[in-house]
Coordinates of C-alpha atoms (C1' of nucleotides) in Angstrom, one line a residue:
Chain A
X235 CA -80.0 62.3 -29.8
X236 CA -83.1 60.8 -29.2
X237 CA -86.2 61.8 -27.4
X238 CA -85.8 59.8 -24.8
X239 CA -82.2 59.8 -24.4
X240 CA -80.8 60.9 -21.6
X241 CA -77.2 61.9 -20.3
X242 CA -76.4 60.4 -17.0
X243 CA -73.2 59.3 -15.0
X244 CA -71.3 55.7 -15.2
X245 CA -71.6 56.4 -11.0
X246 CA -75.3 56.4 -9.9
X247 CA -75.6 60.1 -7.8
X248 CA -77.7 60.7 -5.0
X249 CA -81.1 62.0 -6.7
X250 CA -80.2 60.4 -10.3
X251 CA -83.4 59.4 -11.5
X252 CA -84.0 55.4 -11.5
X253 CA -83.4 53.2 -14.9
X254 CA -85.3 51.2 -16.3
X255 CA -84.8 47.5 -14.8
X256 CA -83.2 46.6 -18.6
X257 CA -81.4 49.3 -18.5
X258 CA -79.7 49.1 -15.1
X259 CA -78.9 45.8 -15.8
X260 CA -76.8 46.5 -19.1
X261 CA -75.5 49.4 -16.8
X262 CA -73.6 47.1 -14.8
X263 CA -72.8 44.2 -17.1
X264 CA -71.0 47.3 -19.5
X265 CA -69.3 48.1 -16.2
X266 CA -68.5 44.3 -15.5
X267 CA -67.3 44.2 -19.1
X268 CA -65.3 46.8 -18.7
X269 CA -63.4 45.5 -16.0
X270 CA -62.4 42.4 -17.6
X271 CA -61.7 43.7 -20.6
X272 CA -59.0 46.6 -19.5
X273 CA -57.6 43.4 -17.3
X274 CA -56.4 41.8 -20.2
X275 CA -56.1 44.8 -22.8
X276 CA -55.0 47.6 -20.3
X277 CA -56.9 50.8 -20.5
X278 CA -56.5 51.7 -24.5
X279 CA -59.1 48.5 -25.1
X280 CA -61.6 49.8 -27.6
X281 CA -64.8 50.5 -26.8
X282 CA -66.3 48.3 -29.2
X283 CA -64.9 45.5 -27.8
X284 CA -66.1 46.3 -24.0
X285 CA -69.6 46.8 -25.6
X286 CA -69.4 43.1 -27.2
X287 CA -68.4 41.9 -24.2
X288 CA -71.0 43.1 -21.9
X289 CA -73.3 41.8 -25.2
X290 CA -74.4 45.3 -25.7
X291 CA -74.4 47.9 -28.5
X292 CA -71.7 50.8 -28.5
X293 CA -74.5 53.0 -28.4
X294 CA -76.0 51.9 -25.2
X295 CA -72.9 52.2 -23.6
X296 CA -72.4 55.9 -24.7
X297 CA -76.4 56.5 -23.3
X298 CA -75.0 55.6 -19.8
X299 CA -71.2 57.0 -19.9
X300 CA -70.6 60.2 -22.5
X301 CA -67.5 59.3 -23.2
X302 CA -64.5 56.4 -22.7
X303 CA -63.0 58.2 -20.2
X304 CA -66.0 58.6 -17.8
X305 CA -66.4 54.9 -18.1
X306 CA -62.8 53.9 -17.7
X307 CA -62.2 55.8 -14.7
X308 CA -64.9 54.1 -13.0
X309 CA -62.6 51.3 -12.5
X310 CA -59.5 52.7 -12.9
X311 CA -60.4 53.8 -9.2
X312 CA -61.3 50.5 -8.1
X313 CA -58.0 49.3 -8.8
X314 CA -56.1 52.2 -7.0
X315 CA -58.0 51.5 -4.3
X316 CA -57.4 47.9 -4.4
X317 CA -54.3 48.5 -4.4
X318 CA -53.6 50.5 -1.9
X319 CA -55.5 48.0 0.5
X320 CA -52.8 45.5 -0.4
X321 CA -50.1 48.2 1.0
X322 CA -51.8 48.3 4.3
X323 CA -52.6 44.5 4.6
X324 CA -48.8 44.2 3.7
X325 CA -48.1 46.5 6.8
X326 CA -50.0 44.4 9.5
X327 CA -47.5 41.7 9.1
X328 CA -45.3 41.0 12.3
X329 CA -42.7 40.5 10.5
X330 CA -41.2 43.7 9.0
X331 CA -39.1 41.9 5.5
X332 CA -42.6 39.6 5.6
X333 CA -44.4 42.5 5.0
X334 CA -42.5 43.9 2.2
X335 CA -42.2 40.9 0.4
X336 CA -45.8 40.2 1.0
X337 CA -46.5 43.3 -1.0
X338 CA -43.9 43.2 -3.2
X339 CA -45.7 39.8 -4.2
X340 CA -49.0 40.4 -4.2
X341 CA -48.6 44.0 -6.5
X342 CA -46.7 41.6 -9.4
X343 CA -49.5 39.0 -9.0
X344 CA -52.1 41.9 -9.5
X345 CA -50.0 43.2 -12.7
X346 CA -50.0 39.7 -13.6
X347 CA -53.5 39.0 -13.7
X348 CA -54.6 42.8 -14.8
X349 CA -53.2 45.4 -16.9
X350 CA -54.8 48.0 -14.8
X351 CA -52.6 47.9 -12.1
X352 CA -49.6 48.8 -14.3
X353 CA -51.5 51.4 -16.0
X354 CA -52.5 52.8 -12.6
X355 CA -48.7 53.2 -11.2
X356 CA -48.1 55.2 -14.5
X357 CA -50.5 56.8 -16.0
X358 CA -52.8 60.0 -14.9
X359 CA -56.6 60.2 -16.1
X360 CA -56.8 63.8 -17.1
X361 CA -58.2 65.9 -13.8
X362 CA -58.5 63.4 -11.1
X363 CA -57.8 64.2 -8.1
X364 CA -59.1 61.5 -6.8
X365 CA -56.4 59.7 -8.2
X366 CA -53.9 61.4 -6.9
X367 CA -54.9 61.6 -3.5
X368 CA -54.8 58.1 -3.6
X369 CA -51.6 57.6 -5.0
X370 CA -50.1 59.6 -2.1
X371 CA -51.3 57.0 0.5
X372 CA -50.3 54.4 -1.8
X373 CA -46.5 55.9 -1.2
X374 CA -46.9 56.5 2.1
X375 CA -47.7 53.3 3.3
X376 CA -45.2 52.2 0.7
X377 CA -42.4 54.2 2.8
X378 CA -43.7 53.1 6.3
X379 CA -43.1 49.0 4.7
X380 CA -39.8 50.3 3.6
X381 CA -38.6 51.8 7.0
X382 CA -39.5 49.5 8.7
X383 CA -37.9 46.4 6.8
X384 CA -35.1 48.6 6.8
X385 CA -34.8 49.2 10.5
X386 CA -35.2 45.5 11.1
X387 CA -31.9 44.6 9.0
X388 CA -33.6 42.6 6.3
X389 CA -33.8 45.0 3.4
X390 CA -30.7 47.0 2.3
X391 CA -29.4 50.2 3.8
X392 CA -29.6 52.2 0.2
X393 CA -33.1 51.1 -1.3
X394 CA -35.4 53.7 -2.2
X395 CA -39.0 54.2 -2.7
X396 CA -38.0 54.7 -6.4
X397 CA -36.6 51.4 -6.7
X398 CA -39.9 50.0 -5.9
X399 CA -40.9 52.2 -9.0
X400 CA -37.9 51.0 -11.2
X401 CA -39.1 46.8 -10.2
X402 CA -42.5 47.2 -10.7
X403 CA -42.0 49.0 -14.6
X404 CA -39.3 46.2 -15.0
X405 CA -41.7 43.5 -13.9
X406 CA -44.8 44.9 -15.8
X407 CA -42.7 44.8 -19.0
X408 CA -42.2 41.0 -18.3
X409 CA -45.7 40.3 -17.9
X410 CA -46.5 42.0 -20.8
X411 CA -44.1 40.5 -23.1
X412 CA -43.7 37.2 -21.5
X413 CA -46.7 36.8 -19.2
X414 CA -49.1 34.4 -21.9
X415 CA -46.8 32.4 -23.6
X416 CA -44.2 32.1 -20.5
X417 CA -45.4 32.2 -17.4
X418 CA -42.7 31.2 -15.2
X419 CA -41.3 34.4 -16.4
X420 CA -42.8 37.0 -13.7
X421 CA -42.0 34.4 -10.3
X422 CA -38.7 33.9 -11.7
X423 CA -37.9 38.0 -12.0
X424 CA -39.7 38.6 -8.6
X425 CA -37.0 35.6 -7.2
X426 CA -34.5 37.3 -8.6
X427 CA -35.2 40.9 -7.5
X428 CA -36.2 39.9 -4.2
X429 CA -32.5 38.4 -3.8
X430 CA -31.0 41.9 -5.0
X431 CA -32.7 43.2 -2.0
X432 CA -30.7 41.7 0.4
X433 CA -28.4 43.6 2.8
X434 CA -25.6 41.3 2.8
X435 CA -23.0 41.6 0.8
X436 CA -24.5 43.8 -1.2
X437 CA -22.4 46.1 -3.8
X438 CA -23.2 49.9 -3.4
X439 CA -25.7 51.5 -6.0
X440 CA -25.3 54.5 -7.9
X441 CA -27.8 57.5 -7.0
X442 CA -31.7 57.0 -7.8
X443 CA -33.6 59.1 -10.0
X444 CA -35.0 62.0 -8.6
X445 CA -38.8 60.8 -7.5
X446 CA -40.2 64.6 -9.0
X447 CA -38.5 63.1 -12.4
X448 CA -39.7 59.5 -12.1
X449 CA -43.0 60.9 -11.5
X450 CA -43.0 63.0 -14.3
X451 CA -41.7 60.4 -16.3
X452 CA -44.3 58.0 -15.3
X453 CA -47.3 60.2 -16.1
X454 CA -45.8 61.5 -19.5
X455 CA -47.7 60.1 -22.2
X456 CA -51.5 61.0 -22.0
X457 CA -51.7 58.8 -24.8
X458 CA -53.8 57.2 -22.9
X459 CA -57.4 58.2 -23.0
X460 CA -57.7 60.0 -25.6
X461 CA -60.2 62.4 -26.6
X462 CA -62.5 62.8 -29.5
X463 CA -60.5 61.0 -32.3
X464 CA -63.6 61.2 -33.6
X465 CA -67.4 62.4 -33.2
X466 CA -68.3 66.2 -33.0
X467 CA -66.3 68.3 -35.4
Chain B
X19 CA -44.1 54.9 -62.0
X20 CA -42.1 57.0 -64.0
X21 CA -39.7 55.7 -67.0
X22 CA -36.6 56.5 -65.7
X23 CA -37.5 55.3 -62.3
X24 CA -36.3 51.3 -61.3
X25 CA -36.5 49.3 -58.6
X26 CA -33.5 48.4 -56.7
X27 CA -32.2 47.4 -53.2
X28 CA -30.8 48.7 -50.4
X29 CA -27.6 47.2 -50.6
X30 CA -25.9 47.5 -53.5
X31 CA -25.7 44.2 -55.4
X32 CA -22.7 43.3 -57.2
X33 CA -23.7 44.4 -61.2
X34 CA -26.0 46.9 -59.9
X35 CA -26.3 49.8 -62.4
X36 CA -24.8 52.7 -60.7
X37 CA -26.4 55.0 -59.6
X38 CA -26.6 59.1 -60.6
X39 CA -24.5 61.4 -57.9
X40 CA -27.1 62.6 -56.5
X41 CA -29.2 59.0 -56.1
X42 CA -25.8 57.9 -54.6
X43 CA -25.6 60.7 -52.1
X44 CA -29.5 60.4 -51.1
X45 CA -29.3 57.1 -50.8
X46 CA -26.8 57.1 -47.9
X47 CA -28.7 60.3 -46.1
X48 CA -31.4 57.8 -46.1
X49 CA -29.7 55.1 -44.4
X50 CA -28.2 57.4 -42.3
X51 CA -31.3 59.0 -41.2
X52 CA -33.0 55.4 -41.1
X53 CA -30.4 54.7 -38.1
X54 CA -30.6 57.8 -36.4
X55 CA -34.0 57.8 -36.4
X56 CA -35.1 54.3 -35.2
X57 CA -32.3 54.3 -32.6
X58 CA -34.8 57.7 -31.3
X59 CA -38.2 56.2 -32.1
X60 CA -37.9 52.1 -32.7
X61 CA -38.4 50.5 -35.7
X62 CA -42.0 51.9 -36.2
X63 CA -40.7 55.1 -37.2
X64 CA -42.7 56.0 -39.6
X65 CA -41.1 56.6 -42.9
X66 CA -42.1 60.4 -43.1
X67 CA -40.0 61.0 -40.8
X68 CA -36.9 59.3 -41.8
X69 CA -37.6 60.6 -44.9
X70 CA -37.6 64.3 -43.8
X71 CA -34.6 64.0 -41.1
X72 CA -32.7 62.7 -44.8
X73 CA -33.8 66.0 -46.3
X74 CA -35.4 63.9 -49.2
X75 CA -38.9 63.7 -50.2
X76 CA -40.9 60.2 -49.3
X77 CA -40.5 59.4 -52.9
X78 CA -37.2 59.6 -53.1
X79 CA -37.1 57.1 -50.6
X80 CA -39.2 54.9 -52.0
X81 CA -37.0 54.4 -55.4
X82 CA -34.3 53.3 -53.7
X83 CA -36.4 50.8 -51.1
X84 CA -38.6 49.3 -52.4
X85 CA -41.0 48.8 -49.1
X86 CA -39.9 50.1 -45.4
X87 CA -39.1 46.8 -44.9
X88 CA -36.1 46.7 -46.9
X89 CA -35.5 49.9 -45.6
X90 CA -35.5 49.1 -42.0
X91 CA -33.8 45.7 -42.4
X92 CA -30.4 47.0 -43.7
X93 CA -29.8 49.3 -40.6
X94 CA -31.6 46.4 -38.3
X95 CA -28.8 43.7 -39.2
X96 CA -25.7 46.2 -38.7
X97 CA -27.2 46.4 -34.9
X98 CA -27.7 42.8 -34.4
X99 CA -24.2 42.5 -35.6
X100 CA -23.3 44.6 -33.7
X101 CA -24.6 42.9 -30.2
X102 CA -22.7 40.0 -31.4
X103 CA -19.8 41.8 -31.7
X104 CA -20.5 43.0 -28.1
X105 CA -20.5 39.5 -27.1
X106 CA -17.5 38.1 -28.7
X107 CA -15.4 40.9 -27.3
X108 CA -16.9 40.2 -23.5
X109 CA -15.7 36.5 -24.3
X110 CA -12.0 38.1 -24.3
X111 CA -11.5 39.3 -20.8
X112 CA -10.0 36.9 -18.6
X113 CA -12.0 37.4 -15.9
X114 CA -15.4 35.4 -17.1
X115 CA -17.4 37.6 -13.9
X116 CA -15.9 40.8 -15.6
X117 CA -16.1 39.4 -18.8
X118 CA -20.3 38.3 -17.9
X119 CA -21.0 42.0 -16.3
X120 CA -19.2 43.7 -19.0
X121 CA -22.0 42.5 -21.5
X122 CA -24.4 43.2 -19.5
X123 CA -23.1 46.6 -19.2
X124 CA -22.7 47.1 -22.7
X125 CA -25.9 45.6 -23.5
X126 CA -27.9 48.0 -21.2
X127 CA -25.8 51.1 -22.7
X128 CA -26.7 50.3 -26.3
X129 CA -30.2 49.7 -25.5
X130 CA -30.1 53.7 -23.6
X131 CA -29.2 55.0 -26.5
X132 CA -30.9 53.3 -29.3
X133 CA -34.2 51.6 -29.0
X134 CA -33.4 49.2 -31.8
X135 CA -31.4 47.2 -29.8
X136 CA -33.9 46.1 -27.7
X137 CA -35.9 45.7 -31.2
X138 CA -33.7 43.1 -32.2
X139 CA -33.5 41.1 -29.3
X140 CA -37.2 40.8 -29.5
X141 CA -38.4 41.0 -33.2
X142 CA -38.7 39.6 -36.3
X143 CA -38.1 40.9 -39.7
X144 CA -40.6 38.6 -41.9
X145 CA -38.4 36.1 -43.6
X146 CA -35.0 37.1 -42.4
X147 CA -32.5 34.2 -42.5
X148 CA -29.3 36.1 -41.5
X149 CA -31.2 37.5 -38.5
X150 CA -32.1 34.3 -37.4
X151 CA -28.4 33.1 -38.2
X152 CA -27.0 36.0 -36.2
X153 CA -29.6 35.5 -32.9
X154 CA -28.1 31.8 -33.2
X155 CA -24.6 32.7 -32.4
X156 CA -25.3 35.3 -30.4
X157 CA -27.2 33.0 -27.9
X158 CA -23.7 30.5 -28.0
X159 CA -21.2 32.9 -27.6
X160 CA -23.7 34.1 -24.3
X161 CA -23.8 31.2 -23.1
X162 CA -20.0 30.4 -23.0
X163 CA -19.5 33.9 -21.0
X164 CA -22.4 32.5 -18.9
X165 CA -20.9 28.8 -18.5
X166 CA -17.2 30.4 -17.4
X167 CA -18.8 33.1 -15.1
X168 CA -20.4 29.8 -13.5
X169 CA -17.1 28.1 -13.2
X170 CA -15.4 30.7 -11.8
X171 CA -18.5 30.5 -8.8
X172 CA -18.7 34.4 -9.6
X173 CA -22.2 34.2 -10.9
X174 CA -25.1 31.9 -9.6
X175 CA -25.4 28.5 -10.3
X176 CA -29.3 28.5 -11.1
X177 CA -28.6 31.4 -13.4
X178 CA -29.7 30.1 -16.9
X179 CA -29.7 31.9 -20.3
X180 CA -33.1 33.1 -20.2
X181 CA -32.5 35.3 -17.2
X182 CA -30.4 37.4 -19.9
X183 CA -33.5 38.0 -21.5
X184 CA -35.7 38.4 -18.7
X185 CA -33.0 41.2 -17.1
X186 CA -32.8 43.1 -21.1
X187 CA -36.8 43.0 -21.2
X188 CA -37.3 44.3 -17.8
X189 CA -34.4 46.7 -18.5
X190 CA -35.9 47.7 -21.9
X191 CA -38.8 48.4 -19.9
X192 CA -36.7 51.1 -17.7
X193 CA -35.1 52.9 -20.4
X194 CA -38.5 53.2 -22.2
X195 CA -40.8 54.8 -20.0
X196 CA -38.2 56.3 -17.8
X197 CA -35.0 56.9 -19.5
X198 CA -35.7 60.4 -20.2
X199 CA -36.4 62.1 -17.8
X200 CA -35.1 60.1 -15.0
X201 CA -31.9 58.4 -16.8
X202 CA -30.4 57.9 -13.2
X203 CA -32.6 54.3 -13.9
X204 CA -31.1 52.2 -16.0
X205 CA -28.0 52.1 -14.1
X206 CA -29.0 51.4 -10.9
X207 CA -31.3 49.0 -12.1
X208 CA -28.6 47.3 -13.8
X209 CA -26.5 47.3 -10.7
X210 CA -29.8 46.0 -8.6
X211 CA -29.6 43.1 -10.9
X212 CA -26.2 42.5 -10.6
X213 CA -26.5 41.8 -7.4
X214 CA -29.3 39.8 -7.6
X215 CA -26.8 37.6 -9.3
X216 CA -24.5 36.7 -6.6
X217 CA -23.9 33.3 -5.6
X218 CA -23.5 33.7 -2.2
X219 CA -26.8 33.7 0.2
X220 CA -28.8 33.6 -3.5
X221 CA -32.5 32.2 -2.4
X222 CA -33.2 29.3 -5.1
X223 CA -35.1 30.5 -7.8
X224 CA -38.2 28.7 -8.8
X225 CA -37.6 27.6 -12.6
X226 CA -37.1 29.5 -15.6
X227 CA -39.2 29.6 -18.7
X228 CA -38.6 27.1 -21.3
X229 CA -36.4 29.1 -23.8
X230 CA -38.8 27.9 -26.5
X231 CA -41.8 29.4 -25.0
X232 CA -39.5 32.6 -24.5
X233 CA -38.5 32.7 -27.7
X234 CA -42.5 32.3 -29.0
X235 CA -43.0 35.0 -26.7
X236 CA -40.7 37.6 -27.7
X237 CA -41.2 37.4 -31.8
X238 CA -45.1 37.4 -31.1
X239 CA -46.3 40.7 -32.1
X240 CA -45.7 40.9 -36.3
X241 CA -46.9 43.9 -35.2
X242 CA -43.7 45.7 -36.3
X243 CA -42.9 45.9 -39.8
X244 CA -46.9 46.1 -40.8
X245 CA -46.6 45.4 -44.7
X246 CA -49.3 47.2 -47.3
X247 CA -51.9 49.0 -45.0
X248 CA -52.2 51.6 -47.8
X249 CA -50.8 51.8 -51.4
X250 CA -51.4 49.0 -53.6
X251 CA -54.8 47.3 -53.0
Chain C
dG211 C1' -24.6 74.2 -74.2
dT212 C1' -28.3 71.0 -75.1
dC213 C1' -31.4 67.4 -74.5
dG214 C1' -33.0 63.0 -72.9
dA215 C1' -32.8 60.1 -69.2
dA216 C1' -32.7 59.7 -64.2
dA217 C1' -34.0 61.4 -60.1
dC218 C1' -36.6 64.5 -57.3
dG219 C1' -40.5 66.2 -54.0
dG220 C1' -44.5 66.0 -51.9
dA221 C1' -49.6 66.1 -52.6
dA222 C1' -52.9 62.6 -52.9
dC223 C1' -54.6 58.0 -52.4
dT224 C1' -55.6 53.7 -49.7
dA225 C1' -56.3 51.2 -45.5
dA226 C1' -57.0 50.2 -40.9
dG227 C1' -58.2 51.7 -36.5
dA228 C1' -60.9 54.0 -33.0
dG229 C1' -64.4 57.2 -30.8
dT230 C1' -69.0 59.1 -31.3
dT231 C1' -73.5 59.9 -33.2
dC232 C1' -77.9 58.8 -35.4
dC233 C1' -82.1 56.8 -36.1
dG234 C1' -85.3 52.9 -37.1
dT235 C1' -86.8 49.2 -34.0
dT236 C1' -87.8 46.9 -29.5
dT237 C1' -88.9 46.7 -24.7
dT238 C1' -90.9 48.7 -20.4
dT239 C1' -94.0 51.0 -18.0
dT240 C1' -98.4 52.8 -16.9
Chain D
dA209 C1' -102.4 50.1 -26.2
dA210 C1' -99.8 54.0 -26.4
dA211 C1' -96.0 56.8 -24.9
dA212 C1' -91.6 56.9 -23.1
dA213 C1' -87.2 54.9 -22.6
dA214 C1' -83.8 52.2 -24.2
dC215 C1' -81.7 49.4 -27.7
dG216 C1' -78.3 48.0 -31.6
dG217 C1' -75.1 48.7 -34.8
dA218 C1' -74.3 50.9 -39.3
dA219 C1' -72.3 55.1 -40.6
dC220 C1' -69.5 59.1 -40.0
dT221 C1' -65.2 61.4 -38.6
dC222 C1' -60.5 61.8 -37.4
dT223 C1' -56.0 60.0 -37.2
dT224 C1' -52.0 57.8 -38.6
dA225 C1' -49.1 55.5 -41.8
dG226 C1' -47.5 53.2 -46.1
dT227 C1' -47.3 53.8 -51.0
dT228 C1' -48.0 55.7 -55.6
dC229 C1' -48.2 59.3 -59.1
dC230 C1' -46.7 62.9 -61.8
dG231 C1' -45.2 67.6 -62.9
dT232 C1' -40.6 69.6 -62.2
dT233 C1' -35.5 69.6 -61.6
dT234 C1' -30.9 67.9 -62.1
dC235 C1' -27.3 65.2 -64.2
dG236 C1' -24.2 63.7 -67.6
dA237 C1' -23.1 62.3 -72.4
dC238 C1' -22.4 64.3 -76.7

DNA sequence: GTCGAAACGGAACTAAGAGTTCCGTTTTTT
DNA sequence: AAAAAACGGAACTCTTAGTTCCGTTTCGAC
């Protein structure tokens, strides 16, 4: 490493000594890049391609973040926290099934439009707690939407958290296979789940999975952000 | 390559040579193993491990297929034949709604227990007429079942042929990522989607993809059967 | 039983990614 | 103008996967 190299954090701390003007603005077009490029990519996007994005070299972007990971969860965050915003806007509405379907609506236009949000409802960066707090108010907000268009008639008696789990894995599939080259694809599935929702008439379901086992299921593969492929022996 | 060794296909060809006992014997643990493990792993399986589940070395494998394309293709036909078959025999109940959710049924169970199904609905072998030949009938014969399931007023009347595939992708999806460890999934999604089918109170869909676009979609990624990374430059 | 052809196994080679480091050059800052 | 900081991107490493090569083993015809 050179001289004047110096290992600092993606997130600028309390006391962290100032950049250089060029070098805080690369800081933020690298995160900038970042964010669009795990949009359309999803979080295994290579890091040579965020760094031509943000019109930077790889090295540059390894001076400000010491590894993919540090970078990556910077926004994976972000999302989860965008996310969960969208549960409790969802739970203002008057109108219990509103609300649901609100969310519902909005969390398939957010897969829709960025990768993240899928990769966020299944995978786990490795140690963040951060992370997981956040994904427990994510389902508890998620319940309070479900009682409550329960209670009001307009969802069916035997729908589970998990099934909200089971739709949004099924819909992210769709995007991902179907999203760019037919879009009518994802409004079509929401339509279509949103009318198996309905109380009325509806045929009972067998058990849900276990939410311990979806979870575990959801968070299996770590293949996600892998570690030192590469680099130091 | 060696003097005795010769290059032949998978299938034996009328006025093929034959072969030695022990080729002969080989040769079907490979296909064997070929189906067992792709129905497990997908068609990118790599050949390693086919090759060791046959108890034979990679070479082996490779004088009897000449690429793992050719490999891959012989088991990858039987399944699509298969599906068809599936279909056809739906097509005999004489209740077109039973006949309809049957299919589905079936569908969703092979695509549990081998991966390949869902390979076949989506992929392409390069250059595979009787793939393309087989896709083509399956699609008729699902459309009758859909057409009488119509008639009957059992199923609903914006229902269209590309729903099929949306329901198999997002279902592929299910089996996938949660299958294992939660395989309490793929049936109640399937039974969340058949109810999302009923005519009665259905909410009218906005439209389906355009099966061409679908269809573009779903064979995008060559990504499968990857020809020549190594070997021959 | 022997011997040549056929077949065998699996180490080794090739290619394509992808993460990380290194260092000669450029830009800031004082 | 000089020193410090930052830059870019080629090069290096590791991984994974398909394919070939060749010394060894097995089969089958005589």
């Amino acid at each position: 490493m050179n001289k004047g190299d110096r290992i600092s954090q993606g997130n600028v701390q309390a006391g962290a000594p100032k950049l250089r003007k060029d070098a805080e603005r690369n800081r933020r077009r690298i995160i900038e890049a970042t964010r669009e490029v795990i949009a359309e990519l999803g979080v295994h996007a290579p890091v040579d391609e965020i760094a031509k994005r943000a019109g930077v070299g790889v090295g540059t972007l390894y001076r400000r973040f010491p590894d993919r990971t540090e970078l990556i969860e910077t926004v994976f965050l972000e999302r989860a926290q965008r996310y969960l915003d969208t549960a409790r806007e969802a739970l203002r509405h008057e109108d219990a099934w509103e609300g649901f379907r609100t969310y519902l609506e909005r969390l398939c236009a957010m897969q829709a439009e960025d990768r993240v949000v899928t990769d966020v409802l299944t995978l786990n960066l490795p140690d963040s707690p951060r992370l997981v707090e956040l994904r427990y108010r994510i389902h508890s907000t998620q319940n309070r939407l479900i009682r409550a268009a329960k209670q009001q008639g307009a969802l069916r008696a035997d729908f589970t958290p998990e099934d909200v789990v089971l739709l949004l894995v099924a819909h992210a599939a769709i995007v991902q296979s179907l999203g760019d080259e037919a879009p009518e694809s994802s409004p079509r599935f929401l339509a279509l789940a949103l009318d198996a929702l309905r109380p009325d008439g509806a045929a009972p379901l067998p058990s849900a999975p276990r939410p311990d086992r979806l979870v575990k299921a959801m968070q299996r593969p770590p293949v996600v952000v892998r570690r030192r492929p590469g680099g130091t022996p």
